[in-house]
């Protein structure tokens, strides 16, 4: 079972590397934001799998927190790129 | 030999990692932004769901399984929403999808 979890974490690391290649290459900024979103989701999965590998149950709180922060960061970035401000005064 | 629960959990983990790798290959190799969004959005959610279900089957019936269920619920809701917001923002900035040319049909007369 340990080897199956190690294989899963290896597959997640390969996917994060591929997304990082797209974040470096991507001609538009939206490609880079898409790759960033994918890296964030895979980080949450990697932390959950490592929690089971090392038998420490505290890592799941980190995974939950990071998934929330990933979502809020994405929404803030897109709001800034659309309206050029973070606050509510610039938004109609 | 592993028990039945371990075997089913291994199958879910293998399926989840397969979908994740396919999504990663798609985001590198596809030709334009909206098609890359297909591969990133769909396989992200699917691979995450399978991997977390595989981990829940390992964990037994306690607080760890409940926390994993909450993580899966969050990922299932926030991942498609942020992809939709990204696509709408790209449309607002006039990034148009590259469509196929329609075939030139001759005059039917």
PDB file of N, CA and C in Angstrom, chain A:
ATOM      1  N   UNK A   1       0.819  -1.211   0.000  1.00  0.00           N
ATOM      2  CA  UNK A   1       0.000   0.000   0.000  1.00  0.00           C
ATOM      3  C   UNK A   1       0.846   1.251   0.000  1.00  0.00           C
ATOM      4  N   UNK A   2       1.986   1.188   0.661  1.00  0.00           N
ATOM      5  CA  UNK A   2       2.870   2.354   0.689  1.00  0.00           C
ATOM      6  C   UNK A   2       3.375   2.631  -0.718  1.00  0.00           C
ATOM      7  N   UNK A   3       3.704   1.575  -1.468  1.00  0.00           N
ATOM      8  CA  UNK A   3       4.222   1.797  -2.821  1.00  0.00           C
ATOM      9  C   UNK A   3       3.159   2.380  -3.722  1.00  0.00           C
ATOM     10  N   UNK A   4       1.875   2.020  -3.505  1.00  0.00           N
ATOM     11  CA  UNK A   4       0.820   2.601  -4.329  1.00  0.00           C
ATOM     12  C   UNK A   4       0.676   4.086  -4.039  1.00  0.00           C
ATOM     13  N   UNK A   5       0.789   4.489  -2.766  1.00  0.00           N
ATOM     14  CA  UNK A   5       0.723   5.917  -2.443  1.00  0.00           C
ATOM     15  C   UNK A   5       1.936   6.649  -2.991  1.00  0.00           C
ATOM     16  N   UNK A   6       3.101   6.002  -2.993  1.00  0.00           N
ATOM     17  CA  UNK A   6       4.289   6.654  -3.547  1.00  0.00           C
ATOM     18  C   UNK A   6       4.148   6.851  -5.048  1.00  0.00           C
ATOM     19  N   UNK A   7       3.549   5.847  -5.740  1.00  0.00           N
ATOM     20  CA  UNK A   7       3.313   6.001  -7.184  1.00  0.00           C
ATOM     21  C   UNK A   7       2.339   7.128  -7.466  1.00  0.00           C
ATOM     22  N   UNK A   8       1.314   7.256  -6.627  1.00  0.00           N
ATOM     23  CA  UNK A   8       0.340   8.332  -6.832  1.00  0.00           C
ATOM     24  C   UNK A   8       0.991   9.689  -6.648  1.00  0.00           C
ATOM     25  N   UNK A   9       1.826   9.826  -5.618  1.00  0.00           N
ATOM     26  CA  UNK A   9       2.472  11.129  -5.420  1.00  0.00           C
ATOM     27  C   UNK A   9       3.449  11.422  -6.546  1.00  0.00           C
ATOM     28  N   UNK A  10       4.075  10.380  -7.111  1.00  0.00           N
ATOM     29  CA  UNK A  10       4.960  10.599  -8.260  1.00  0.00           C
ATOM     30  C   UNK A  10       4.171  11.082  -9.467  1.00  0.00           C
ATOM     31  N   UNK A  11       2.985  10.503  -9.703  1.00  0.00           N
ATOM     32  CA  UNK A  11       2.153  10.932 -10.828  1.00  0.00           C
ATOM     33  C   UNK A  11       1.705  12.375 -10.645  1.00  0.00           C
ATOM     34  N   UNK A  12       1.365  12.759  -9.408  1.00  0.00           N
ATOM     35  CA  UNK A  12       0.944  14.139  -9.159  1.00  0.00           C
ATOM     36  C   UNK A  12       2.106  15.092  -9.388  1.00  0.00           C
ATOM     37  N   UNK A  13       3.330  14.684  -9.011  1.00  0.00           N
ATOM     38  CA  UNK A  13       4.491  15.545  -9.244  1.00  0.00           C
ATOM     39  C   UNK A  13       4.769  15.706 -10.732  1.00  0.00           C
ATOM     40  N   UNK A  14       4.572  14.625 -11.524  1.00  0.00           N
ATOM     41  CA  UNK A  14       4.765  14.729 -12.980  1.00  0.00           C
ATOM     42  C   UNK A  14       3.765  15.708 -13.573  1.00  0.00           C
ATOM     43  N   UNK A  15       2.506  15.644 -13.098  1.00  0.00           N
ATOM     44  CA  UNK A  15       1.489  16.570 -13.609  1.00  0.00           C
ATOM     45  C   UNK A  15       1.829  18.008 -13.251  1.00  0.00           C
ATOM     46  N   UNK A  16       2.345  18.235 -12.046  1.00  0.00           N
ATOM     47  CA  UNK A  16       2.716  19.599 -11.664  1.00  0.00           C
ATOM     48  C   UNK A  16       3.858  20.109 -12.528  1.00  0.00           C
ATOM     49  N   UNK A  17       4.788  19.226 -12.907  1.00  0.00           N
ATOM     50  CA  UNK A  17       5.879  19.652 -13.793  1.00  0.00           C
ATOM     51  C   UNK A  17       5.353  20.045 -15.161  1.00  0.00           C
ATOM     52  N   UNK A  18       4.398  19.255 -15.687  1.00  0.00           N
ATOM     53  CA  UNK A  18       3.827  19.590 -16.996  1.00  0.00           C
ATOM     54  C   UNK A  18       3.090  20.917 -16.955  1.00  0.00           C
ATOM     55  N   UNK A  19       2.347  21.172 -15.881  1.00  0.00           N
ATOM     56  CA  UNK A  19       1.637  22.448 -15.766  1.00  0.00           C
ATOM     57  C   UNK A  19       2.636  23.594 -15.636  1.00  0.00           C
ATOM     58  N   UNK A  20       3.768  23.332 -14.986  1.00  0.00           N
ATOM     59  CA  UNK A  20       4.790  24.381 -14.856  1.00  0.00           C
ATOM     60  C   UNK A  20       5.403  24.711 -16.206  1.00  0.00           C
ATOM     61  N   UNK A  21       5.527  23.702 -17.084  1.00  0.00           N
ATOM     62  CA  UNK A  21       6.024  23.959 -18.445  1.00  0.00           C
ATOM     63  C   UNK A  21       5.075  24.882 -19.184  1.00  0.00           C
ATOM     64  N   UNK A  22       3.760  24.635 -19.033  1.00  0.00           N
ATOM     65  CA  UNK A  22       2.800  25.511 -19.689  1.00  0.00           C
ATOM     66  C   UNK A  22       2.808  26.909 -19.062  1.00  0.00           C
ATOM     67  N   UNK A  23       3.025  27.013 -17.767  1.00  0.00           N
ATOM     68  CA  UNK A  23       3.081  28.328 -17.132  1.00  0.00           C
ATOM     69  C   UNK A  23       4.290  29.118 -17.617  1.00  0.00           C
ATOM     70  N   UNK A  24       5.372  28.421 -17.989  1.00  0.00           N
ATOM     71  CA  UNK A  24       6.543  29.125 -18.507  1.00  0.00           C
ATOM     72  C   UNK A  24       6.342  29.525 -19.964  1.00  0.00           C
ATOM     73  N   UNK A  25       5.755  28.593 -20.763  1.00  0.00           N
ATOM     74  CA  UNK A  25       5.674  28.814 -22.198  1.00  0.00           C
ATOM     75  C   UNK A  25       4.566  29.760 -22.602  1.00  0.00           C
ATOM     76  N   UNK A  26       3.405  29.652 -21.938  1.00  0.00           N
ATOM     77  CA  UNK A  26       2.126  30.102 -22.465  1.00  0.00           C
ATOM     78  C   UNK A  26       2.117  31.511 -23.033  1.00  0.00           C
ATOM     79  N   UNK A  27       1.687  31.696 -24.259  1.00  0.00           N
ATOM     80  CA  UNK A  27       1.795  33.027 -24.860  1.00  0.00           C
ATOM     81  C   UNK A  27       0.910  34.079 -24.205  1.00  0.00           C
ATOM     82  N   UNK A  28      -0.295  33.725 -23.779  1.00  0.00           N
ATOM     83  CA  UNK A  28      -1.132  34.730 -23.143  1.00  0.00           C
ATOM     84  C   UNK A  28      -1.084  34.562 -21.635  1.00  0.00           C
ATOM     85  N   UNK A  29      -1.636  35.560 -20.927  1.00  0.00           N
ATOM     86  CA  UNK A  29      -1.608  35.498 -19.479  1.00  0.00           C
ATOM     87  C   UNK A  29      -2.628  34.496 -18.963  1.00  0.00           C
ATOM     88  N   UNK A  30      -3.665  34.224 -19.771  1.00  0.00           N
ATOM     89  CA  UNK A  30      -4.704  33.306 -19.310  1.00  0.00           C
ATOM     90  C   UNK A  30      -4.192  31.879 -19.255  1.00  0.00           C
ATOM     91  N   UNK A  31      -3.251  31.531 -20.170  1.00  0.00           N
ATOM     92  CA  UNK A  31      -2.624  30.219 -20.074  1.00  0.00           C
ATOM     93  C   UNK A  31      -1.898  30.053 -18.757  1.00  0.00           C
ATOM     94  N   UNK A  32      -1.231  31.135 -18.337  1.00  0.00           N
ATOM     95  CA  UNK A  32      -0.458  31.031 -17.101  1.00  0.00           C
ATOM     96  C   UNK A  32      -1.365  30.913 -15.894  1.00  0.00           C
ATOM     97  N   UNK A  33      -2.500  31.635 -15.916  1.00  0.00           N
ATOM     98  CA  UNK A  33      -3.424  31.549 -14.784  1.00  0.00           C
ATOM     99  C   UNK A  33      -4.059  30.164 -14.727  1.00  0.00           C
ATOM    100  N   UNK A  34      -4.342  29.579 -15.898  1.00  0.00           N
ATOM    101  CA  UNK A  34      -4.897  28.223 -15.927  1.00  0.00           C
ATOM    102  C   UNK A  34      -3.929  27.214 -15.337  1.00  0.00           C
ATOM    103  N   UNK A  35      -2.641  27.348 -15.715  1.00  0.00           N
ATOM    104  CA  UNK A  35      -1.640  26.436 -15.178  1.00  0.00           C
ATOM    105  C   UNK A  35      -1.483  26.618 -13.672  1.00  0.00           C
ATOM    106  N   UNK A  36      -1.603  27.860 -13.209  1.00  0.00           N
ATOM    107  CA  UNK A  36      -1.496  28.132 -11.772  1.00  0.00           C
ATOM    108  C   UNK A  36      -2.630  27.491 -11.006  1.00  0.00           C
ATOM    109  N   UNK A  37      -3.832  27.534 -11.563  1.00  0.00           N
ATOM    110  CA  UNK A  37      -4.986  26.899 -10.938  1.00  0.00           C
ATOM    111  C   UNK A  37      -4.761  25.397 -10.812  1.00  0.00           C
ATOM    112  N   UNK A  38      -4.223  24.802 -11.901  1.00  0.00           N
ATOM    113  CA  UNK A  38      -3.981  23.359 -11.885  1.00  0.00           C
ATOM    114  C   UNK A  38      -2.918  22.997 -10.852  1.00  0.00           C
ATOM    115  N   UNK A  39      -1.859  23.809 -10.737  1.00  0.00           N
ATOM    116  CA  UNK A  39      -0.806  23.534  -9.752  1.00  0.00           C
ATOM    117  C   UNK A  39      -1.383  23.626  -8.344  1.00  0.00           C
ATOM    118  N   UNK A  40      -2.290  24.582  -8.122  1.00  0.00           N
ATOM    119  CA  UNK A  40      -2.891  24.702  -6.797  1.00  0.00           C
ATOM    120  C   UNK A  40      -3.706  23.485  -6.416  1.00  0.00           C
ATOM    121  N   UNK A  41      -4.522  22.985  -7.372  1.00  0.00           N
ATOM    122  CA  UNK A  41      -5.326  21.802  -7.062  1.00  0.00           C
ATOM    123  C   UNK A  41      -4.456  20.584  -6.813  1.00  0.00           C
ATOM    124  N   UNK A  42      -3.410  20.419  -7.613  1.00  0.00           N
ATOM    125  CA  UNK A  42      -2.526  19.271  -7.423  1.00  0.00           C
ATOM    126  C   UNK A  42      -1.751  19.370  -6.123  1.00  0.00           C
ATOM    127  N   UNK A  43      -1.467  20.583  -5.646  1.00  0.00           N
ATOM    128  CA  UNK A  43      -0.809  20.725  -4.341  1.00  0.00           C
ATOM    129  C   UNK A  43      -1.690  20.194  -3.226  1.00  0.00           C
ATOM    130  N   UNK A  44      -2.999  20.478  -3.311  1.00  0.00           N
ATOM    131  CA  UNK A  44      -3.925  19.976  -2.292  1.00  0.00           C
ATOM    132  C   UNK A  44      -3.918  18.447  -2.275  1.00  0.00           C
ATOM    133  N   UNK A  45      -3.929  17.837  -3.476  1.00  0.00           N
ATOM    134  CA  UNK A  45      -3.922  16.381  -3.543  1.00  0.00           C
ATOM    135  C   UNK A  45      -2.618  15.813  -3.018  1.00  0.00           C
ATOM    136  N   UNK A  46      -1.505  16.493  -3.334  1.00  0.00           N
ATOM    137  CA  UNK A  46      -0.198  15.993  -2.888  1.00  0.00           C
ATOM    138  C   UNK A  46      -0.096  16.016  -1.373  1.00  0.00           C
ATOM    139  N   UNK A  47      -0.623  17.096  -0.749  1.00  0.00           N
ATOM    140  CA  UNK A  47      -0.568  17.165   0.717  1.00  0.00           C
ATOM    141  C   UNK A  47      -1.421  16.060   1.326  1.00  0.00           C
ATOM    142  N   UNK A  48      -2.578  15.755   0.723  1.00  0.00           N
ATOM    143  CA  UNK A  48      -3.428  14.681   1.274  1.00  0.00           C
ATOM    144  C   UNK A  48      -2.745  13.329   1.173  1.00  0.00           C
ATOM    145  N   UNK A  49      -2.073  13.066   0.036  1.00  0.00           N
ATOM    146  CA  UNK A  49      -1.423  11.768  -0.133  1.00  0.00           C
ATOM    147  C   UNK A  49      -0.231  11.633   0.810  1.00  0.00           C
ATOM    148  N   UNK A  50       0.505  12.736   1.013  1.00  0.00           N
ATOM    149  CA  UNK A  50       1.659  12.704   1.926  1.00  0.00           C
ATOM    150  C   UNK A  50       1.189  12.503   3.361  1.00  0.00           C
ATOM    151  N   UNK A  51       0.011  13.012   3.682  1.00  0.00           N
ATOM    152  CA  UNK A  51      -0.566  12.764   5.006  1.00  0.00           C
ATOM    153  C   UNK A  51      -0.735  11.279   5.251  1.00  0.00           C
ATOM    154  N   UNK A  52      -1.168  10.534   4.213  1.00  0.00           N
ATOM    155  CA  UNK A  52      -1.328   9.105   4.398  1.00  0.00           C
ATOM    156  C   UNK A  52      -0.011   8.369   4.370  1.00  0.00           C
ATOM    157  N   UNK A  53       0.986   8.909   3.679  1.00  0.00           N
ATOM    158  CA  UNK A  53       2.293   8.249   3.638  1.00  0.00           C
ATOM    159  C   UNK A  53       2.997   8.330   4.973  1.00  0.00           C
ATOM    160  N   UNK A  54       2.917   9.501   5.627  1.00  0.00           N
ATOM    161  CA  UNK A  54       3.683   9.683   6.856  1.00  0.00           C
ATOM    162  C   UNK A  54       2.854   9.479   8.110  1.00  0.00           C
ATOM    163  N   UNK A  55       1.555   9.135   7.951  1.00  0.00           N
ATOM    164  CA  UNK A  55       0.690   8.827   9.088  1.00  0.00           C
ATOM    165  C   UNK A  55       0.579   9.966  10.085  1.00  0.00           C
ATOM    166  N   UNK A  56       0.600  11.215   9.564  1.00  0.00           N
ATOM    167  CA  UNK A  56       0.375  12.360  10.446  1.00  0.00           C
ATOM    168  C   UNK A  56      -0.935  12.997  10.039  1.00  0.00           C
ATOM    169  N   UNK A  57      -1.908  12.996  10.911  1.00  0.00           N
ATOM    170  CA  UNK A  57      -3.239  13.455  10.529  1.00  0.00           C
ATOM    171  C   UNK A  57      -3.380  14.956  10.502  1.00  0.00           C
ATOM    172  N   UNK A  58      -2.317  15.730  10.845  1.00  0.00           N
ATOM    173  CA  UNK A  58      -2.473  17.178  10.866  1.00  0.00           C
ATOM    174  C   UNK A  58      -2.417  17.787   9.474  1.00  0.00           C
ATOM    175  N   UNK A  59      -1.923  17.043   8.488  1.00  0.00           N
ATOM    176  CA  UNK A  59      -1.740  17.641   7.173  1.00  0.00           C
ATOM    177  C   UNK A  59      -3.055  17.918   6.473  1.00  0.00           C
ATOM    178  N   UNK A  60      -4.126  17.261   6.878  1.00  0.00           N
ATOM    179  CA  UNK A  60      -5.395  17.477   6.198  1.00  0.00           C
ATOM    180  C   UNK A  60      -5.933  18.881   6.435  1.00  0.00           C
ATOM    181  N   UNK A  61      -5.645  19.467   7.598  1.00  0.00           N
ATOM    182  CA  UNK A  61      -6.052  20.845   7.836  1.00  0.00           C
ATOM    183  C   UNK A  61      -5.342  21.788   6.882  1.00  0.00           C
ATOM    184  N   UNK A  62      -4.053  21.506   6.609  1.00  0.00           N
ATOM    185  CA  UNK A  62      -3.308  22.315   5.648  1.00  0.00           C
ATOM    186  C   UNK A  62      -3.906  22.215   4.256  1.00  0.00           C
ATOM    187  N   UNK A  63      -4.327  21.001   3.865  1.00  0.00           N
ATOM    188  CA  UNK A  63      -4.885  20.814   2.531  1.00  0.00           C
ATOM    189  C   UNK A  63      -6.181  21.583   2.380  1.00  0.00           C
ATOM    190  N   UNK A  64      -7.023  21.528   3.413  1.00  0.00           N
ATOM    191  CA  UNK A  64      -8.292  22.245   3.361  1.00  0.00           C
ATOM    192  C   UNK A  64      -8.072  23.737   3.258  1.00  0.00           C
ATOM    193  N   UNK A  65      -7.126  24.258   4.059  1.00  0.00           N
ATOM    194  CA  UNK A  65      -6.838  25.686   4.040  1.00  0.00           C
ATOM    195  C   UNK A  65      -6.297  26.112   2.696  1.00  0.00           C
ATOM    196  N   UNK A  66      -5.410  25.300   2.119  1.00  0.00           N
ATOM    197  CA  UNK A  66      -4.812  25.695   0.850  1.00  0.00           C
ATOM    198  C   UNK A  66      -5.803  25.668  -0.287  1.00  0.00           C
ATOM    199  N   UNK A  67      -6.797  24.771  -0.238  1.00  0.00           N
ATOM    200  CA  UNK A  67      -7.794  24.775  -1.312  1.00  0.00           C
ATOM    201  C   UNK A  67      -8.626  26.050  -1.267  1.00  0.00           C
ATOM    202  N   UNK A  68      -8.955  26.528  -0.045  1.00  0.00           N
ATOM    203  CA  UNK A  68      -9.672  27.790   0.080  1.00  0.00           C
ATOM    204  C   UNK A  68      -8.849  28.959  -0.435  1.00  0.00           C
ATOM    205  N   UNK A  69      -7.549  28.980  -0.079  1.00  0.00           N
ATOM    206  CA  UNK A  69      -6.705  30.099  -0.488  1.00  0.00           C
ATOM    207  C   UNK A  69      -6.502  30.117  -1.998  1.00  0.00           C
ATOM    208  N   UNK A  70      -6.424  28.952  -2.609  1.00  0.00           N
ATOM    209  CA  UNK A  70      -6.283  28.870  -4.051  1.00  0.00           C
ATOM    210  C   UNK A  70      -7.475  29.491  -4.755  1.00  0.00           C
ATOM    211  N   UNK A  71      -8.675  29.165  -4.273  1.00  0.00           N
ATOM    212  CA  UNK A  71      -9.877  29.696  -4.890  1.00  0.00           C
ATOM    213  C   UNK A  71      -9.974  31.203  -4.729  1.00  0.00           C
ATOM    214  N   UNK A  72      -9.691  31.694  -3.521  1.00  0.00           N
ATOM    215  CA  UNK A  72      -9.799  33.131  -3.279  1.00  0.00           C
ATOM    216  C   UNK A  72      -8.758  33.886  -4.094  1.00  0.00           C
ATOM    217  N   UNK A  73      -7.550  33.322  -4.209  1.00  0.00           N
ATOM    218  CA  UNK A  73      -6.516  33.969  -5.009  1.00  0.00           C
ATOM    219  C   UNK A  73      -6.889  34.070  -6.469  1.00  0.00           C
ATOM    220  N   UNK A  74      -7.477  32.989  -7.022  1.00  0.00           N
ATOM    221  CA  UNK A  74      -7.901  33.006  -8.420  1.00  0.00           C
ATOM    222  C   UNK A  74      -8.962  34.052  -8.656  1.00  0.00           C
ATOM    223  N   UNK A  75      -9.981  34.109  -7.769  1.00  0.00           N
ATOM    224  CA  UNK A  75     -11.077  35.055  -7.959  1.00  0.00           C
ATOM    225  C   UNK A  75     -10.572  36.483  -7.832  1.00  0.00           C
ATOM    226  N   UNK A  76      -9.643  36.744  -6.894  1.00  0.00           N
ATOM    227  CA  UNK A  76      -9.100  38.094  -6.741  1.00  0.00           C
ATOM    228  C   UNK A  76      -8.310  38.506  -7.976  1.00  0.00           C
ATOM    229  N   UNK A  77      -7.515  37.587  -8.526  1.00  0.00           N
ATOM    230  CA  UNK A  77      -6.721  37.886  -9.718  1.00  0.00           C
ATOM    231  C   UNK A  77      -7.611  38.208 -10.903  1.00  0.00           C
ATOM    232  N   UNK A  78      -8.687  37.429 -11.088  1.00  0.00           N
ATOM    233  CA  UNK A  78      -9.561  37.664 -12.230  1.00  0.00           C
ATOM    234  C   UNK A  78     -10.354  38.948 -12.064  1.00  0.00           C
ATOM    235  N   UNK A  79     -10.746  39.261 -10.831  1.00  0.00           N
ATOM    236  CA  UNK A  79     -11.466  40.507 -10.577  1.00  0.00           C
ATOM    237  C   UNK A  79     -10.571  41.704 -10.876  1.00  0.00           C
ATOM    238  N   UNK A  80      -9.283  41.590 -10.497  1.00  0.00           N
ATOM    239  CA  UNK A  80      -8.364  42.694 -10.769  1.00  0.00           C
ATOM    240  C   UNK A  80      -8.118  42.853 -12.257  1.00  0.00           C
ATOM    241  N   UNK A  81      -8.019  41.730 -12.989  1.00  0.00           N
ATOM    242  CA  UNK A  81      -7.736  41.854 -14.416  1.00  0.00           C
ATOM    243  C   UNK A  81      -8.941  42.362 -15.176  1.00  0.00           C
ATOM    244  N   UNK A  82     -10.166  42.166 -14.652  1.00  0.00           N
ATOM    245  CA  UNK A  82     -11.340  42.650 -15.358  1.00  0.00           C
ATOM    246  C   UNK A  82     -11.648  44.100 -15.024  1.00  0.00           C
ATOM    247  N   UNK A  83     -11.621  44.455 -13.738  1.00  0.00           N
ATOM    248  CA  UNK A  83     -12.082  45.779 -13.319  1.00  0.00           C
ATOM    249  C   UNK A  83     -10.960  46.728 -12.958  1.00  0.00           C
ATOM    250  N   UNK A  84      -9.708  46.287 -12.934  1.00  0.00           N
ATOM    251  CA  UNK A  84      -8.552  47.106 -12.583  1.00  0.00           C
ATOM    252  C   UNK A  84      -8.635  47.651 -11.168  1.00  0.00           C
ATOM    253  N   UNK A  85      -9.393  47.021 -10.278  1.00  0.00           N
ATOM    254  CA  UNK A  85      -9.354  47.426  -8.868  1.00  0.00           C
ATOM    255  C   UNK A  85      -9.835  46.266  -8.027  1.00  0.00           C
ATOM    256  N   UNK A  86      -9.432  46.252  -6.771  1.00  0.00           N
ATOM    257  CA  UNK A  86      -9.885  45.190  -5.881  1.00  0.00           C
ATOM    258  C   UNK A  86     -11.136  45.581  -5.121  1.00  0.00           C
ATOM    259  N   UNK A  87     -11.399  46.887  -4.995  1.00  0.00           N
ATOM    260  CA  UNK A  87     -12.486  47.315  -4.106  1.00  0.00           C
ATOM    261  C   UNK A  87     -13.794  47.356  -4.857  1.00  0.00           C
ATOM    262  N   UNK A  88     -14.852  47.753  -4.166  1.00  0.00           N
ATOM    263  CA  UNK A  88     -16.171  47.763  -4.776  1.00  0.00           C
ATOM    264  C   UNK A  88     -16.499  49.059  -5.483  1.00  0.00           C
ATOM    265  N   UNK A  89     -15.621  50.101  -5.347  1.00  0.00           N
ATOM    266  CA  UNK A  89     -16.004  51.398  -5.944  1.00  0.00           C
ATOM    267  C   UNK A  89     -15.848  51.384  -7.446  1.00  0.00           C
ATOM    268  N   UNK A  90     -14.877  50.540  -7.939  1.00  0.00           N
ATOM    269  CA  UNK A  90     -14.672  50.545  -9.384  1.00  0.00           C
ATOM    270  C   UNK A  90     -15.661  49.670 -10.135  1.00  0.00           C
ATOM    271  N   UNK A  91     -16.461  48.891  -9.418  1.00  0.00           N
ATOM    272  CA  UNK A  91     -17.327  47.894 -10.054  1.00  0.00           C
ATOM    273  C   UNK A  91     -18.724  48.471 -10.189  1.00  0.00           C
ATOM    274  N   UNK A  92     -19.310  48.336 -11.378  1.00  0.00           N
ATOM    275  CA  UNK A  92     -20.675  48.855 -11.542  1.00  0.00           C
ATOM    276  C   UNK A  92     -21.694  47.791 -11.154  1.00  0.00           C
TER     277      UNK A  92
END
